[in-house]
Structures are given as C-alpha cells and as structure tokens.
CSV table of C-alpha atoms in Angstrom, one decimal:
chain,number,residue,atom,x,y,z
A,1,MET,CA,49.8,-41.9,130.1
A,2,ALA,CA,52.1,-44.5,130.1
A,3,VAL,CA,54.2,-46.7,128.8
A,4,SER,CA,54.8,-50.6,129.1
A,5,PRO,CA,58.6,-51.8,129.3
A,6,ARG,CA,58.0,-53.6,126.6
A,7,PHE,CA,56.9,-50.7,123.9
A,8,LYS,CA,59.7,-49.2,125.7
A,9,ALA,CA,62.2,-51.4,124.5
A,10,PHE,CA,60.5,-51.8,121.2
A,11,ALA,CA,60.9,-48.1,121.0
A,12,LEU,CA,64.4,-47.7,122.1
A,13,ASP,CA,65.4,-50.8,119.8
A,14,LEU,CA,62.9,-49.1,116.3
A,15,LEU,CA,64.5,-45.6,116.5
A,16,GLY,CA,68.0,-46.3,118.0
A,17,GLN,CA,68.2,-48.3,114.2
A,18,VAL,CA,67.8,-45.0,112.2
A,19,VAL,CA,70.0,-42.8,115.3
A,20,PRO,CA,71.8,-43.1,118.2
A,21,ILE,CA,69.0,-41.5,120.9
A,22,THR,CA,68.8,-41.2,124.5
A,23,CYS,CA,65.6,-41.8,127.0
A,24,CYS,CA,64.1,-39.8,129.6
A,25,PRO,CA,60.5,-40.2,131.5
A,26,MET,CA,58.5,-36.7,131.4
A,27,PHE,CA,54.9,-36.9,132.8
A,28,GLY,CA,54.2,-40.3,132.7
A,29,GLY,CA,55.4,-41.1,129.2
A,30,LEU,CA,58.6,-40.7,126.9
A,31,THR,CA,61.1,-38.2,125.4
A,32,PHE,CA,63.7,-39.4,123.0
A,33,PHE,CA,66.9,-37.7,122.2
A,34,HIS,CA,68.9,-37.1,119.5
A,35,GLU,CA,72.5,-34.9,119.9
A,36,GLY,CA,70.1,-33.0,123.2
A,37,ARG,CA,67.1,-32.8,120.9
A,38,ALA,CA,64.2,-34.3,121.6
A,39,PHE,CA,62.6,-35.6,118.3
A,40,ALA,CA,60.2,-38.3,119.5
A,41,LEU,CA,57.5,-39.0,122.3
A,42,ALA,CA,55.8,-42.7,123.2
A,43,ASP,CA,53.0,-42.4,124.9
A,44,ASP,CA,50.0,-45.1,126.0
A,45,ASP,CA,52.5,-47.3,124.1
A,46,ARG,CA,52.3,-45.0,121.2
A,47,LEU,CA,54.7,-43.6,119.3
A,48,TYR,CA,55.0,-39.9,118.7
A,49,LEU,CA,57.5,-37.5,115.9
A,50,LYS,CA,57.7,-34.0,115.9
A,51,VAL,CA,56.2,-32.3,113.7
A,52,ASP,CA,56.3,-28.8,111.8
A,53,ASP,CA,55.0,-26.5,109.0
A,54,HIS,CA,57.9,-28.4,106.6
A,55,ASN,CA,56.5,-32.3,107.5
A,56,ARG,CA,53.3,-31.9,108.6
A,57,GLY,CA,51.4,-32.3,105.6
A,58,ALA,CA,53.2,-35.9,105.3
A,59,PHE,CA,52.0,-37.4,108.6
A,60,GLN,CA,48.2,-35.8,107.5
A,61,ALA,CA,48.4,-37.4,104.1
A,62,ALA,CA,49.3,-40.8,106.2
A,63,GLY,CA,46.2,-40.8,108.7
A,64,SER,CA,48.6,-39.7,111.6
A,65,GLN,CA,46.5,-38.4,114.4
A,66,PRO,CA,48.4,-35.4,116.7
A,67,PHE,CA,49.2,-35.9,120.5
A,68,LEU,CA,46.5,-34.8,122.2
A,69,PRO,CA,48.0,-34.7,125.9
A,70,PHE,CA,44.6,-33.0,127.4
A,71,GLY,CA,42.0,-34.8,125.3
A,72,ASP,CA,41.6,-31.6,123.9
A,73,PRO,CA,41.5,-31.1,119.8
A,74,GLU,CA,42.5,-27.5,120.1
A,75,ARG,CA,45.2,-27.8,121.9
A,76,PRO,CA,47.7,-30.2,120.0
A,77,MET,CA,51.6,-30.7,120.8
A,78,THR,CA,54.2,-30.4,117.4
A,79,TYR,CA,53.9,-34.3,117.8
A,80,ARG,CA,52.0,-36.9,115.3
A,81,GLU,CA,51.6,-40.6,115.6
A,82,VAL,CA,54.1,-42.5,113.7
A,83,PRO,CA,52.3,-44.0,110.6
A,84,ALA,CA,51.8,-47.9,111.1
A,85,GLU,CA,54.2,-49.1,108.3
A,86,ALA,CA,57.0,-47.3,109.3
A,87,LEU,CA,56.4,-48.7,112.7
A,88,GLU,CA,56.9,-52.7,111.3
A,89,ASP,CA,60.1,-51.4,109.2
A,90,PRO,CA,63.1,-49.5,110.3
A,91,GLU,CA,64.0,-48.8,106.6
A,92,ALA,CA,60.8,-47.3,105.7
A,93,LEU,CA,60.9,-45.4,109.3
A,94,VAL,CA,63.7,-43.4,108.4
A,95,PRO,CA,62.6,-40.0,106.3
A,96,TRP,CA,59.9,-39.5,109.0
A,97,VAL,CA,62.9,-39.4,111.6
A,98,GLN,CA,64.7,-37.5,109.2
A,99,GLY,CA,61.3,-35.4,109.1
A,100,ALA,CA,61.6,-34.9,112.8
A,101,LEU,CA,65.4,-34.5,113.7
A,102,ALA,CA,64.7,-31.4,111.4
A,103,ALA,CA,61.1,-30.2,112.9
A,104,ALA,CA,63.6,-30.1,116.0
A,105,ALA,CA,66.6,-28.5,114.8
A,106,ARG,CA,64.0,-25.9,113.7
A,107,SER,CA,62.6,-25.5,116.8
A,108,PRO,CA,63.2,-22.6,119.1
A,109,VAL,CA,63.3,-25.1,122.2
A,110,ARG,CA,66.7,-25.6,123.6
A,111,ARG,CA,69.0,-28.5,123.7
A,112,ARG,CA,69.2,-31.3,126.7
A,113,LYS,CA,72.5,-31.3,128.2
A,114,GLN,CA,74.0,-34.9,127.0
A,115,SER,CA,75.5,-36.7,130.4
C-alpha cells in the first residue's frame, strides 16, 4: 500500500485542475481533501473517489472496482476506482469528482480542520 512520487504528482495535478485540494498521507496511501472533506484516496498508484448510494451506480456501470484495503470483498470502503477515461481527461473527470464531493458532503464523517 504505497503511492509513488510520480503518481502523487499526477493525482495532485489532475484533481487540482478540477477543484482546489489538499493532500495528506494516511495508512501508506494518500487522502485528498476539498474544503476539509475527504473525497479521494490514492493507493498502489490507483485513484479512488468517494461513493454513496447516489453515485455508486455510475461507478459500477463504468466497471469501477471498490477500494479493498484489507483485500476482503466483504469489507470495501466507500470509494471506487476512477474510470480510466476520466484519468486521461480532466474535463471527463469533473462529473466524477462532483459526485464524490457530493457523497463526501452527505457523509456523517467530520471535516478535517484547515491548516
């Protein structure tokens, strides 16, 4: 569970073209925040966005895989891998990020304090 410096730079640049972000290392990967809310993760040089019942179907339809930090399909986190076409085009990424931001806003998890 790691993120290479090259992928970190790629993810920061890509997500940063959509919304202002901050990033912090967590559990060997990275967590990305917008306005104090976690909405994306990176692990093993893969990028994942927050999902809930409102946007999960779009990710499933795109063939996106869930984030399985423990390798157990019975214990997925509420993040799904960004579809490949969205990784290649910041404009294509916009609706995916907007859905993840909305899912993060609906999440009961507390916001991270801005530093």
